Coordinates of C-alpha atoms and ligand atoms in Angstrom, one line a residue:
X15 CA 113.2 9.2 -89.9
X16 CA 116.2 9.3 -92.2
X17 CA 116.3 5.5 -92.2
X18 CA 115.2 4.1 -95.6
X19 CA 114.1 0.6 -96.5
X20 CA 117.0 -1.2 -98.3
X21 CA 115.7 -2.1 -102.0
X22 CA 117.9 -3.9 -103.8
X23 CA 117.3 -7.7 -104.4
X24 CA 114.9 -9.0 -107.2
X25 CA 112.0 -6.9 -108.5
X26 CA 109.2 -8.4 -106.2
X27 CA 106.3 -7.5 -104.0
X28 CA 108.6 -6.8 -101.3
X29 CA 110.6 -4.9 -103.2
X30 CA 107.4 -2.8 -104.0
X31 CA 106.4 -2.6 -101.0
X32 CA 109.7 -0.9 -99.8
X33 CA 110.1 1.6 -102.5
X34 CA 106.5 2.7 -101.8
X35 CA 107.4 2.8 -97.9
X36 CA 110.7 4.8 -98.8
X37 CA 108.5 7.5 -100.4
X38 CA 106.2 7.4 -98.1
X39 CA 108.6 8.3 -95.7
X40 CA 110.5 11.1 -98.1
X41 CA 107.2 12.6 -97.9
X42 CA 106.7 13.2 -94.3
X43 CA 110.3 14.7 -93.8
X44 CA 109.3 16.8 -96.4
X45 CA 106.0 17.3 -94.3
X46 CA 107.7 17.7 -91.1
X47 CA 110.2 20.4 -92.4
X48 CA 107.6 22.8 -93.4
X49 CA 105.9 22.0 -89.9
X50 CA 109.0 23.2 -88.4
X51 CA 109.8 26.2 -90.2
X52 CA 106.5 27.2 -90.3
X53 CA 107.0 27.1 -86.5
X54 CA 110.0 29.0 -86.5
X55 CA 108.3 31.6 -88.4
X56 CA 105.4 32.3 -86.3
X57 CA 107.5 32.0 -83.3
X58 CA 109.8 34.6 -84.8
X59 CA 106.6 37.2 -86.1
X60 CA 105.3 36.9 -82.5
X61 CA 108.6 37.3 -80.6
X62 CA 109.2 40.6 -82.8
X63 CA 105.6 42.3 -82.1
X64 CA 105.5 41.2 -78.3
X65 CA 109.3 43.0 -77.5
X66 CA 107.9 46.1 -79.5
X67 CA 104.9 46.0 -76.9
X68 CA 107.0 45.4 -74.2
X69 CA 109.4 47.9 -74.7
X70 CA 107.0 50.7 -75.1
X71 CA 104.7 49.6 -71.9
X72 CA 108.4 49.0 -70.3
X73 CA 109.3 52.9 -71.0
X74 CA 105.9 54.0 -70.5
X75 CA 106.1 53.1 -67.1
X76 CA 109.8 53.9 -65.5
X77 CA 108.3 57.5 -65.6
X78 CA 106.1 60.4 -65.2
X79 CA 104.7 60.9 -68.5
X80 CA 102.8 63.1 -70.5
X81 CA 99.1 62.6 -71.8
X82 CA 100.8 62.5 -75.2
X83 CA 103.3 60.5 -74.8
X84 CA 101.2 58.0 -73.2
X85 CA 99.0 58.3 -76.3
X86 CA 102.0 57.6 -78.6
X87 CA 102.7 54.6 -76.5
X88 CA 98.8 53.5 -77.0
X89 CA 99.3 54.2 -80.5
X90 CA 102.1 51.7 -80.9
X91 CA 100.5 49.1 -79.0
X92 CA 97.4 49.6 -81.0
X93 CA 99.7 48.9 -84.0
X94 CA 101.3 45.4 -83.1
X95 CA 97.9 44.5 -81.6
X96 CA 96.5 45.5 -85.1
X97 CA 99.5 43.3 -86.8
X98 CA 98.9 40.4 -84.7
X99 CA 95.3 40.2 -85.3
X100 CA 95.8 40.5 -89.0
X101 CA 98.2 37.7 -89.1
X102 CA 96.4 35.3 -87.1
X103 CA 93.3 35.9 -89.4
X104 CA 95.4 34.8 -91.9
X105 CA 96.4 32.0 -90.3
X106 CA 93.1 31.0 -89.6
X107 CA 92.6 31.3 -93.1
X108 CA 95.1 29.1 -93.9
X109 CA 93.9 26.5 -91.5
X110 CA 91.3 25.8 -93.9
X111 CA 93.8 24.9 -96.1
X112 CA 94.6 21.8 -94.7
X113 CA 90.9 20.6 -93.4
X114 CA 88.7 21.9 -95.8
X115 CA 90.9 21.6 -99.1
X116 CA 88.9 18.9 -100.8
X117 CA 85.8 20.1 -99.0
X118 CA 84.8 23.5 -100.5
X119 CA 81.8 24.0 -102.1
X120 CA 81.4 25.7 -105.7
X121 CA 78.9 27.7 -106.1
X122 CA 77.9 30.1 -108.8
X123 CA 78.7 33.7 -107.5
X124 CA 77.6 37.4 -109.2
X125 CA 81.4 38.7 -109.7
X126 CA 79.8 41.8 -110.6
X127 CA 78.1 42.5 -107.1
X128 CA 81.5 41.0 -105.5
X129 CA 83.4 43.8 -107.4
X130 CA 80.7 46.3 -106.7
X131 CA 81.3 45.4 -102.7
X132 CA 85.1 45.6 -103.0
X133 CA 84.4 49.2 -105.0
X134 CA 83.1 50.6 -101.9
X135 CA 85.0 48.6 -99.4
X136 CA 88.2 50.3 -100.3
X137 CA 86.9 53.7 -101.5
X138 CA 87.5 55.5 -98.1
X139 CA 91.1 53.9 -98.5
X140 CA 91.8 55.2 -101.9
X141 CA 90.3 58.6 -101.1
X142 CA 92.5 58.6 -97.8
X143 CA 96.0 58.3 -100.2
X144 CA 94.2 60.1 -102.8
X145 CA 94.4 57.4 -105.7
X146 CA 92.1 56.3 -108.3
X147 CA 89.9 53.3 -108.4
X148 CA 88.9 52.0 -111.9
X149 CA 86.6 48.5 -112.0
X150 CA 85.7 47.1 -115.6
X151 CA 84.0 44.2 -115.6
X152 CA 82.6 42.0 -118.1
X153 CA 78.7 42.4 -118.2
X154 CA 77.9 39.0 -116.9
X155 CA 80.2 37.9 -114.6
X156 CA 79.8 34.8 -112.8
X157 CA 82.6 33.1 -110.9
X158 CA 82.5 29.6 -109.7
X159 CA 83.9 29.1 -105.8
X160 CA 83.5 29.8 -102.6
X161 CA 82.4 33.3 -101.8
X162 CA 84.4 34.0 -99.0
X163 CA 87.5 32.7 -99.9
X164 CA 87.3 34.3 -103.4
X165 CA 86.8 37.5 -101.6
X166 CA 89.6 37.0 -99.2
X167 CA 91.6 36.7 -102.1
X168 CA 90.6 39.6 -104.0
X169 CA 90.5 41.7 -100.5
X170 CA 94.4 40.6 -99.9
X171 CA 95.1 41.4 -104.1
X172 CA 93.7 44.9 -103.6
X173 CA 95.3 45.9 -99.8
X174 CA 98.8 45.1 -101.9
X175 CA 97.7 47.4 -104.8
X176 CA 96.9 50.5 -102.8
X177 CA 99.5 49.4 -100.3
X178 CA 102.9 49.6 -102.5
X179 CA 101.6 52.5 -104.6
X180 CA 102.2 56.0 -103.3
X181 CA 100.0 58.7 -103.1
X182 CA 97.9 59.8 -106.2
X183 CA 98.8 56.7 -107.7
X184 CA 95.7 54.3 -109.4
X185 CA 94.5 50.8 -108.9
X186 CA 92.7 49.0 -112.1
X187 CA 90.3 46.3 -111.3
X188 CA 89.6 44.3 -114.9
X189 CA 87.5 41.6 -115.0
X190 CA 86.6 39.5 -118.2
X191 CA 85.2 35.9 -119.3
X192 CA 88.3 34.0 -121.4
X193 CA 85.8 31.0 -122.6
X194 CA 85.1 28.5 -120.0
X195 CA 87.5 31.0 -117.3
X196 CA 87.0 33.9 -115.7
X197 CA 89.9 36.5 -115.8
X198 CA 90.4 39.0 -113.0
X199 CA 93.6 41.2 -113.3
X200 CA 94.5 44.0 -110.3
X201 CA 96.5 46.2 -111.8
X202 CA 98.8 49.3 -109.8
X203 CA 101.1 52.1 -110.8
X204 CA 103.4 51.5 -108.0
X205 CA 106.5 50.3 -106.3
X206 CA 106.7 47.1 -108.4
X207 CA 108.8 43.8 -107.2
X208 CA 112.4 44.3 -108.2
X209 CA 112.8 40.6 -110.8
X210 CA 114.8 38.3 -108.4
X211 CA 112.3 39.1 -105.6
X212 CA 109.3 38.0 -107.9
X213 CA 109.4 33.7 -108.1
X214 CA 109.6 33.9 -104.2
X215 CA 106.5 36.1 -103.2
X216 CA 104.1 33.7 -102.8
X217 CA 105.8 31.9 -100.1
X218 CA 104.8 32.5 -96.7
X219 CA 106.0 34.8 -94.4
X220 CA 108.3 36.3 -97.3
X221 CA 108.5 40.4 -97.6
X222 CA 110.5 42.2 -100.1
X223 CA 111.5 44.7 -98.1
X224 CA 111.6 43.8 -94.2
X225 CA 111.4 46.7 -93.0
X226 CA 109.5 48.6 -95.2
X227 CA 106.8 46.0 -95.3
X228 CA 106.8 45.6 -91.6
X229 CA 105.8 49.2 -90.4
X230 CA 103.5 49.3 -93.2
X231 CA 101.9 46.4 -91.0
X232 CA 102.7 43.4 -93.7
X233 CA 102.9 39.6 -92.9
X234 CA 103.9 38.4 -95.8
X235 CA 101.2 35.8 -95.5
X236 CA 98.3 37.4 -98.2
X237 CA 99.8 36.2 -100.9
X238 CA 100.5 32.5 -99.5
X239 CA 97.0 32.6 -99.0
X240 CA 95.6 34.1 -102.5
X241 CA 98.1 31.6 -104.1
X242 CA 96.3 29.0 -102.1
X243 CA 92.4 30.1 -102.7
X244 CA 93.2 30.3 -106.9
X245 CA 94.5 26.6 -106.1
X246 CA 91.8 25.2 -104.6
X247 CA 89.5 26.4 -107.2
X248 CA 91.8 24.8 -109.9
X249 CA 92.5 28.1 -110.9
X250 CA 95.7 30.3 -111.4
X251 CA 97.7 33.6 -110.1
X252 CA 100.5 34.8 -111.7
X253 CA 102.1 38.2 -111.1
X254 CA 104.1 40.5 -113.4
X255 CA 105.8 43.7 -112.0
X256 CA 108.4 46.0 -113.1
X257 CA 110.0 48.1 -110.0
X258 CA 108.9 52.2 -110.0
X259 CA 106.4 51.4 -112.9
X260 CA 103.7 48.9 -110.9
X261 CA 102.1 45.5 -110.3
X262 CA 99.6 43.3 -112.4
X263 CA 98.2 40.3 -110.9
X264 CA 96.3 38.4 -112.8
X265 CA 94.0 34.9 -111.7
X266 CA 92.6 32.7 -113.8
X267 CA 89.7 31.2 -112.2
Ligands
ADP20 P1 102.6 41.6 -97.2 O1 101.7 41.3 -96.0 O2 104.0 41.9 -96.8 O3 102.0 42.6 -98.1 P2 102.2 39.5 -99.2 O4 102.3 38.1 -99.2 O5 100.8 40.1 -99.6 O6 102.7 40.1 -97.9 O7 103.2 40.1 -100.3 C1 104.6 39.7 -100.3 C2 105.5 40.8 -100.7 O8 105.3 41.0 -102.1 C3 105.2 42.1 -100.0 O9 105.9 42.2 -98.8 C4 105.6 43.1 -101.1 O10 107.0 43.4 -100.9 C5 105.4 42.4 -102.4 N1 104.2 42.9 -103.1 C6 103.0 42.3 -103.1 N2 102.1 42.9 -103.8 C7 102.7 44.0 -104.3 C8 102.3 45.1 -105.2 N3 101.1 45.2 -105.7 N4 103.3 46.0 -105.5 C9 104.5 45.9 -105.0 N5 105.0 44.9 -104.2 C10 104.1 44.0 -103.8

């Protein structure tokens, strides 16, 4: 693939007609190298959760154990089998992404039912940690998309809020009308994204914190993917964060 057509000569059709093959061929390598370290990536994710599995079953069963030690074992598996499932819905997700970009179909949608479902969707959650939910929305509120994906992304924006903010802390859902957009913000009073962490957060796979992220059960994939729904709704996501004060996302749709 690294070969390229030669172009010099005079400016003719042929000529032309190599400089277009020569980017055409830019393109795929470009193509190819996110193929492979796309690969790479998943291979790596799975490799990590299956030795974590394997190591606990391996332990589990050199001895005579407990009934709560086997639990714990059970526990851990559930975990991984939990973080694998998670991921590859994500993936599947993202699948869409490449057959269905051009194909989705907008349709009018009530954001403030969609907002009333997320309410109660992560109420139990934000009881659980003991945080406050706040949802403001504009009176009327219609968004233009796909349902699903709009609620994927929302679903992904929301899990991050309550996610990286500690106990007691609050999550603020504000949704407006900006003339011909609609603007949804999810705000938190947590962690925050230390600055040179920020520009890279919506690429796949990538975590702040490895290890923190990772036994909180993150893929670094929901943000990929909410970056890719605003996209395919010609819309925007931008986030702004400032580290022990908290997270505003905010998509333009
Ligand atoms: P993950 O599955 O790890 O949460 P995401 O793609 O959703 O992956 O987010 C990428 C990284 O950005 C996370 O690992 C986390 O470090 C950071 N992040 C995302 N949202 C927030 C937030 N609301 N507050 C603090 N950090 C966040």
């Amino acid at each position: 693939l690294h070969e390229r057509l030669p172009i010099e000569g005079p400016e003719d059709e042929l000529q032309m007609l190599a400089k277009t093959m020569n980017g055409m061929i830019d393109r795929l390598e470009v193509s190819f190298a996110r193929i492979q370290q796309f690969t790479s990536d998943v291979s790596h994710e799975l490799r990590t959760s299956l030795t974590i599995m394997r190591g606990e079953v391996d332990v589990a069963l050199s001895k005579d154990r407990t009934a709560e030690e086997y639990r714990q074992v059970l526990l851990s598996v559930l975990e991984e089998v939990i973080y694998l499932s998670d991921m590859v819905e994500k993936f599947l997700s993202m699948s869409t992404e490449t057959s269905n970009a051009k194909q989705i179909t907008l349709k009018a949608i009530d954001g403030n039912a969609m907002f009333d479902y997320l309410r109660n969707r992560f109420l139990p959650m934000i009881e659980n940690k003991r945080m406050e939910l706040h949802v403001r929305t504009a009176e009327s509120l219609i968004l233009h998309g796909d349902e699903d994906l709009l609620r994927s992304l929302f679903v992904n924006l929301i899990e991050n809020a309550i996610k990286y903010t500690p106990e007691g802390g609050t999550v603020v859902i504000h949704a407006k009308n900006k003339g011909e957009f609609a603007q949804i913000q999810v705000m938190d009073n947590g962690i925050g994204i230390p600055e040179q962490h920020v520009p890279f957060i919506f690429e796949r796979f990538y975590r702040v914190d490895d290890s923190r992220t990772r036994s909180q059960g993150g893929t670094g994939l929901g943000l990929s993917l909410c970056k890719w729904i605003a996209e395919v709704h010609k819309g925007t996501i931008e986030v702004h964060s400032k580290p022990e004060q908290g997270t505003t996302v905010t998509v333009s749709l």
